[in-house]
Short mmCIF file of C-alpha atoms in Angstrom, two decimals:
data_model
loop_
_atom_site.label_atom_id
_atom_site.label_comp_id
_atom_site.label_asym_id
_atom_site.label_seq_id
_atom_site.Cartn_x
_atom_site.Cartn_y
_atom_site.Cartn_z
CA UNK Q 49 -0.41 116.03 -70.24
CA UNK Q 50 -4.07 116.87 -69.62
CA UNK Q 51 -5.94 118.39 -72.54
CA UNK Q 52 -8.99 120.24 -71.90
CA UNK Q 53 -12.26 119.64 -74.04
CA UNK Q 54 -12.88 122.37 -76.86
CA UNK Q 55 -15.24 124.67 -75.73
CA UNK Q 56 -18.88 124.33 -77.56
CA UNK Q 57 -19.08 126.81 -80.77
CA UNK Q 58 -20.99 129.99 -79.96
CA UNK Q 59 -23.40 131.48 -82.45
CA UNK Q 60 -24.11 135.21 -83.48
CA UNK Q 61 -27.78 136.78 -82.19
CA UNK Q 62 -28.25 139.70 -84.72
CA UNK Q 63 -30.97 142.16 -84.01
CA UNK Q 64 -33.12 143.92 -86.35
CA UNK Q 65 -35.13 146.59 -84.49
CA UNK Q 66 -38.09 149.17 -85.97
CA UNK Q 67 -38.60 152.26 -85.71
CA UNK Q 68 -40.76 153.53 -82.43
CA UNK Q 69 -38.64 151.46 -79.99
CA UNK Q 70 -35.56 148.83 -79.28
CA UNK Q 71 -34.40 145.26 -78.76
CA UNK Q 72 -31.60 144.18 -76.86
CA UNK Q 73 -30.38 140.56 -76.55
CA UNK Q 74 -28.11 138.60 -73.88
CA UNK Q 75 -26.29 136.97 -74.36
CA UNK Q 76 -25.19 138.40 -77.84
CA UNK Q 77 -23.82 135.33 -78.61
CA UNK Q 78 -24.68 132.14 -77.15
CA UNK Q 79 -23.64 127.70 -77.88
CA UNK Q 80 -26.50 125.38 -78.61
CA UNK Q 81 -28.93 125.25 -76.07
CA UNK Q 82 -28.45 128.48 -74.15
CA UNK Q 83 -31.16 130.28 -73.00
CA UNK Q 84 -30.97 134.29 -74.64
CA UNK Q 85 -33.17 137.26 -73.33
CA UNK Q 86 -34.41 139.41 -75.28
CA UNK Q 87 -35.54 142.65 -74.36
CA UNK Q 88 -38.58 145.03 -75.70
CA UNK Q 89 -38.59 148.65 -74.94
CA UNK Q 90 -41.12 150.51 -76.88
CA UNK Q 91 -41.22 154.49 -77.37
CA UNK Q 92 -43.60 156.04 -75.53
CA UNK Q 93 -46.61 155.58 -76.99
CA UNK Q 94 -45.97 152.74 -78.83
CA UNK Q 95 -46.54 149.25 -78.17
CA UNK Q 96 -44.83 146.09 -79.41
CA UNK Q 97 -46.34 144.69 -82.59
CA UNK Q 98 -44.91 141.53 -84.04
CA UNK Q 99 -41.79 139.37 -82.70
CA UNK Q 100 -40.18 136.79 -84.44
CA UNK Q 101 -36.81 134.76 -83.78
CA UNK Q 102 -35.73 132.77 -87.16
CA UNK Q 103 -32.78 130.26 -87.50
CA UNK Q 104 -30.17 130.53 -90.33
CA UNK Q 105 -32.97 128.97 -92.50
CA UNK Q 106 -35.51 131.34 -92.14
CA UNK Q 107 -37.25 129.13 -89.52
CA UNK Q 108 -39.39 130.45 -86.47
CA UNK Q 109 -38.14 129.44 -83.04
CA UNK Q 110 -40.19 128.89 -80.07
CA UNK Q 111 -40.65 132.19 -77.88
CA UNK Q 112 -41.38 132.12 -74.20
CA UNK Q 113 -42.78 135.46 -72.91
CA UNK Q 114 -41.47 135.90 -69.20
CA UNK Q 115 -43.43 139.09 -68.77
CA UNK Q 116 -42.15 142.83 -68.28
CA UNK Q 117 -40.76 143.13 -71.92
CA UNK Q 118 -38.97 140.03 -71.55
CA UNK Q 119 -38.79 136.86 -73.68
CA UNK Q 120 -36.64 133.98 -74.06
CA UNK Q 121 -35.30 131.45 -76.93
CA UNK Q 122 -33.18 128.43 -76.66
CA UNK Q 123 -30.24 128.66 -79.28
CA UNK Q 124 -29.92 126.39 -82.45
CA UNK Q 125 -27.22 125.25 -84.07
CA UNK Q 126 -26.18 127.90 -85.95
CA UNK Q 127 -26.89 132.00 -86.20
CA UNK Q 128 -30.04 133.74 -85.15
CA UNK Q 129 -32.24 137.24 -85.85
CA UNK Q 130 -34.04 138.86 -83.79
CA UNK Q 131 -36.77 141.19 -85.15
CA UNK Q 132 -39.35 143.49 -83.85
CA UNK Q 133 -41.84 146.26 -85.18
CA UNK Q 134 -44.04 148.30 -83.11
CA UNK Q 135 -47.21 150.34 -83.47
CA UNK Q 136 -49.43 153.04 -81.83
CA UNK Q 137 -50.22 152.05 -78.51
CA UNK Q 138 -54.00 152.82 -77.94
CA UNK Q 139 -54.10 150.36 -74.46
CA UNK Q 140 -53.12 153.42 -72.88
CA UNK Q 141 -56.73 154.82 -73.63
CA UNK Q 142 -58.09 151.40 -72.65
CA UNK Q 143 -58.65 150.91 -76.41
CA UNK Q 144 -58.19 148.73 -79.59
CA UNK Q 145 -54.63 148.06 -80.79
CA UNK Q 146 -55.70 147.35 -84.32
CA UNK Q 147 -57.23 150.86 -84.24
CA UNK Q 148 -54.12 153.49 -85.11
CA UNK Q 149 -54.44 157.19 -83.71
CA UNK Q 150 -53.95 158.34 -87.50
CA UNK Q 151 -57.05 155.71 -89.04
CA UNK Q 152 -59.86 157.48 -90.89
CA UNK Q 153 -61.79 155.14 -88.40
CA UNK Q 154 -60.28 156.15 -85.10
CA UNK Q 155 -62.43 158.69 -83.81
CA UNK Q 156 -65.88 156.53 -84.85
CA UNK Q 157 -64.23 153.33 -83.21
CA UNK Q 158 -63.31 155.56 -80.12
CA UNK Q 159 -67.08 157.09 -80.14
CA UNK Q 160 -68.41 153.92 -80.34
CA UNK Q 161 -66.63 152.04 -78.02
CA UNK Q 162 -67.16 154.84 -75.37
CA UNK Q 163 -70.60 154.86 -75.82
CA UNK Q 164 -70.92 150.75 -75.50
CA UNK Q 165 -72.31 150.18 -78.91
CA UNK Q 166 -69.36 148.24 -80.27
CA UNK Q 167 -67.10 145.86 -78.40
CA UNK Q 168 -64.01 143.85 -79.89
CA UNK Q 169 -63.69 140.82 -81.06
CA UNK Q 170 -61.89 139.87 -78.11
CA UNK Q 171 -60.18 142.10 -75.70
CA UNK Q 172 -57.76 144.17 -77.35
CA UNK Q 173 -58.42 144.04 -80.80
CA UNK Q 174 -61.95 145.73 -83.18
CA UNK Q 175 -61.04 143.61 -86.09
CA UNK Q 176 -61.58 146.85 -88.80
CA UNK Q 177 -61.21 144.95 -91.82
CA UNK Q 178 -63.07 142.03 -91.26
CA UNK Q 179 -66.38 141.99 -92.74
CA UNK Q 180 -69.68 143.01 -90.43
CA UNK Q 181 -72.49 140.86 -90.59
CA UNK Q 182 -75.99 141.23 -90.26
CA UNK Q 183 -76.44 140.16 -86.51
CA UNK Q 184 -73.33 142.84 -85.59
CA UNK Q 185 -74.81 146.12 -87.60
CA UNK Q 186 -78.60 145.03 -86.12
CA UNK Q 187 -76.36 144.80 -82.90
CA UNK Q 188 -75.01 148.47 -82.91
CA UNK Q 189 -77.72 149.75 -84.01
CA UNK Q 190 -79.77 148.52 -81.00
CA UNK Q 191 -76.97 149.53 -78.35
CA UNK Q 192 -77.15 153.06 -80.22
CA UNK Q 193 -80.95 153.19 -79.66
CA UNK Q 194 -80.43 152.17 -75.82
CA UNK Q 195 -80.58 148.61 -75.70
CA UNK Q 196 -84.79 148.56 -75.56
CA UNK Q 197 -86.73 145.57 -74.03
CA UNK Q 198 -89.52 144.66 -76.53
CA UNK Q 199 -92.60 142.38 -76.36
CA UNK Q 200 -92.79 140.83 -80.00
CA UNK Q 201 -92.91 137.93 -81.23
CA UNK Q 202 -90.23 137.27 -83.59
CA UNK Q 203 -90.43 134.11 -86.33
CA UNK Q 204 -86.92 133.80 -87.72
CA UNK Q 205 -85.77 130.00 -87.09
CA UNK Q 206 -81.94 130.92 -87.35
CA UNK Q 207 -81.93 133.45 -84.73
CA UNK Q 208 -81.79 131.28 -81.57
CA UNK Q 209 -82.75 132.98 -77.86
CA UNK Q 210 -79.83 132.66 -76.01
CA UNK Q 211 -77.73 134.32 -78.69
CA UNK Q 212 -75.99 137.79 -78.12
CA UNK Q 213 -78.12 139.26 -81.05
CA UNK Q 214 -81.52 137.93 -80.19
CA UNK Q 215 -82.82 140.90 -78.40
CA UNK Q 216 -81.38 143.49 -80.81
CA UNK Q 217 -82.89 141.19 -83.76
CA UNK Q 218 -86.19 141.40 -82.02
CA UNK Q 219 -85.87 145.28 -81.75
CA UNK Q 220 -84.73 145.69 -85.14
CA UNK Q 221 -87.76 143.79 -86.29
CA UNK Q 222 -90.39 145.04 -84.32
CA UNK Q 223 -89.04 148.70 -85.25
CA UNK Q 224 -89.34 147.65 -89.00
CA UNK Q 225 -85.53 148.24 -89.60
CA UNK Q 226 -84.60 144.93 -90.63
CA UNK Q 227 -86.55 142.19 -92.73
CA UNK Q 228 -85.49 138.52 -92.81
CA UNK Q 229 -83.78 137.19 -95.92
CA UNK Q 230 -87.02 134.87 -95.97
CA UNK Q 231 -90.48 134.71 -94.30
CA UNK Q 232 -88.89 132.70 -91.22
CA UNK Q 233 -84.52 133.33 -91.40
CA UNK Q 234 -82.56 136.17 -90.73
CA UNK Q 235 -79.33 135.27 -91.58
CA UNK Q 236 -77.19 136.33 -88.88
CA UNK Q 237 -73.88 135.44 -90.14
CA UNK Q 238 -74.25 137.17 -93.68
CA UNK Q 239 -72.10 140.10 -94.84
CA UNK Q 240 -73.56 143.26 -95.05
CA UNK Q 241 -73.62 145.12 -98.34
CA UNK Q 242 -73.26 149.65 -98.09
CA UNK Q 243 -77.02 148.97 -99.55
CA UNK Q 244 -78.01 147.21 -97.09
CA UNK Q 245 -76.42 149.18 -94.39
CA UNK Q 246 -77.30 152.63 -95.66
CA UNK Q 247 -80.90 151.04 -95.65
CA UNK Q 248 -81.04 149.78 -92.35
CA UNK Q 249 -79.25 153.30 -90.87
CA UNK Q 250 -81.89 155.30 -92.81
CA UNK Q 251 -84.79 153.05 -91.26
CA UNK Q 252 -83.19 154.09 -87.64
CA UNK Q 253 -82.94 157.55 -88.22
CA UNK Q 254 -86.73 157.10 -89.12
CA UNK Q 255 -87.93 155.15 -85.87
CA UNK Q 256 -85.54 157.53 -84.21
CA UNK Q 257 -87.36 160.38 -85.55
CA UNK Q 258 -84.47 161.68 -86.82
CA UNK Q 259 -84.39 164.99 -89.83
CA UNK Q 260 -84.00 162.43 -92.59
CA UNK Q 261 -85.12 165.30 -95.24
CA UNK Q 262 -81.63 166.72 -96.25
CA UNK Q 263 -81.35 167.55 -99.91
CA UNK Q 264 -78.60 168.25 -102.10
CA UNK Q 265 -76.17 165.99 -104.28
CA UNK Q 266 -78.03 163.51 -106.69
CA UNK Q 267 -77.24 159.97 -106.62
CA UNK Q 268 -77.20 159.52 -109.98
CA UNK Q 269 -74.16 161.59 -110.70
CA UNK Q 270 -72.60 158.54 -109.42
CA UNK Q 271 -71.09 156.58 -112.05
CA UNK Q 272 -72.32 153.26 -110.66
CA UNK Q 273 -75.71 154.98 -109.72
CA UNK Q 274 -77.81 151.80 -111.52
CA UNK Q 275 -76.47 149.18 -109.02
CA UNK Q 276 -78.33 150.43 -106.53
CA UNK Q 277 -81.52 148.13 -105.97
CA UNK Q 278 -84.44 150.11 -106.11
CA UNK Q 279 -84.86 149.08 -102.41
CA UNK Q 280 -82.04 151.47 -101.49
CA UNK Q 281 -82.53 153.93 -103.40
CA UNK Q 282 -84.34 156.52 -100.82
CA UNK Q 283 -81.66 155.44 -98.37
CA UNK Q 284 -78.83 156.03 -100.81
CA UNK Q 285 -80.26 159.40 -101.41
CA UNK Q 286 -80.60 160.46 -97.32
CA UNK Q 287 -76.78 158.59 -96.42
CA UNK Q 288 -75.42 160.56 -99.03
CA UNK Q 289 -76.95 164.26 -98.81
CA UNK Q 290 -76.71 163.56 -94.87
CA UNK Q 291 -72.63 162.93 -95.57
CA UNK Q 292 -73.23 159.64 -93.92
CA UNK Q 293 -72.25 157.83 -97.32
CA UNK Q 294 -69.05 158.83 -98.94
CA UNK Q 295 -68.80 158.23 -102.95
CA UNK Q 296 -65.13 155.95 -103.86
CA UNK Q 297 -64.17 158.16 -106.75
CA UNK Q 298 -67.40 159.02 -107.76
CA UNK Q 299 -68.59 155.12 -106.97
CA UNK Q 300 -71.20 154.28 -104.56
CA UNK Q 301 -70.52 150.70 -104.39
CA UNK Q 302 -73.62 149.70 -103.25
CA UNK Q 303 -73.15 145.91 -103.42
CA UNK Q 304 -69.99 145.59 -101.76
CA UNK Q 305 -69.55 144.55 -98.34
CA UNK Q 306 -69.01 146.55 -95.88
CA UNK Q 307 -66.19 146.50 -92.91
CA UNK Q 308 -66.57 147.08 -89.12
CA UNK Q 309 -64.57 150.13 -89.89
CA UNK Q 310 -66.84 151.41 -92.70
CA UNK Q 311 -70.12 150.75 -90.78
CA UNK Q 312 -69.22 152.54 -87.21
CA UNK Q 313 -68.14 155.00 -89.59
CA UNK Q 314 -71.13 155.55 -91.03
CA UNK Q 315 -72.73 155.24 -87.34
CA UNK Q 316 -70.76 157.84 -86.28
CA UNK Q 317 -71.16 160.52 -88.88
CA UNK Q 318 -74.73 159.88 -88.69
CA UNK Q 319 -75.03 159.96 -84.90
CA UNK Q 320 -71.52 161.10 -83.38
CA UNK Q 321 -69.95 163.61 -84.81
CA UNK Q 322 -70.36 167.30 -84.19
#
């Protein structure tokens, strides 16, 4: 009598979907080393965030993106999950999708990007928590102003020609905005304190010839009022009375660094916003 061979054990794919859209999976169940499908179907107006496929041990599979929503997994040995969560989707705009419609920062971002003063840190994304340094603030601030040409000769050793900053460096320089951190560096790649910031925006508004006379709201009602270095103190005064500088429960923070978010902020509420 002929016996036919058992068939391979099949394995359950279980789906955990988020809220704003849905994931579908064929098969549902599948034997070692099937191909499954998944499929992603956002809401309108959402976008697909994060994606992960884990084993029975809480280990990530491989994922193969075939495009359209679609993606594909080979199956283990043994049960699988499927989850997804989605976010805002701010391609449709042609914008940043680590910049949600509901952010404190989205209108400044969306100001800023319009106007060509900031870009991303690579196609899709603004990055608005990572720290901004001093070549990227000396950057916007120079897009802001127009992108001028200037004939000066500029000393710092650290700030080589060919780099994206050079020109704006130069500007910034020549306009008295910026100093170097010595009598020959610059410092490009250094975090930016809100001192330093507030110091540079109030030396724009200046050479912009800008009303940088506003009165109002003493500084030193701030409880952390004496960390500001007398260097910033004038600035401090103008970013705050101007409502360019926001206190952080009645903290000025001056020596912490400041986030891409925070600084096209400030850019905006000094230059933007009606």
């Amino acid at each position: 009598m002929h016996t036919s061979a058992p068939s391979a054990p099949r394995y359950d794919v279980a789906v955990s979907d988020g809220a704003h859209g849905s994931v579908t999976v064929s098969p549902k169940s599948a034997s070692k080393g099937s191909t499954v499908t998944v499929t992603v179907t956002p809401d309108k107006g959402y976008a697909l965030e994060t994606l992960a496929i884990t084993d029975k041990n809480g280990s990530a599979l491989n994922l193969t993106d075939r495009g359209n929503g679609k993606y594909t997994f080979t199956m283990p040995s043994g049960p699988v999950t499927v989850a997804a969560t989605f976010m805002d989707d701010n391609t449709m705009l042609n914008f940043f999708v680590d910049v949600p419609a509901g952010a404190y920062y989205y209108d400044a971002v969306l100001w800023a990007a319009e106007g060509g003063i900031v870009t991303g840190t690579d196609a899709v994304h603004f990055s608005p928590d990572a720290s901004c340094t001093r070549a990227q603030l000396v950057t916007f601030l120079w897009r802001a102003a127009g992108s001028p040409a200037v004939n000066y000769a500029m000393n710092f050793t650290d700030v080589d020609s060919g780099a994206y900053y050079a020109e704006a460096v130069r500007w910034a320089a020549s306009e008295k905005i910026v100093e170097g951190t010595t009598a020959e560096t610059f410092a490009p790649d250094a975090a930016v304190t809100r001192a330093q910031v507030v110091t540079m925006l109030y030396r724009f508004a200046k050479a912009q010839e800008m009303d940088t006379t506003q009165g109002g709201m003493a500084i030193r009602e701030f409880d952390d009022f004496d960390a500001v270095p007398a260097y910033a103190l004038e600035a401090m005064d103008w970013a705050v009375n101007a409502g360019v500088l926001k206190g952080d429960n009645n903290r000025l923070l001056p020596q912490d660094n400041c986030t891409r978010a925070q600084i096209v902020t400030m850019l905006y509420r000094a230059l933007g916003e009606k």
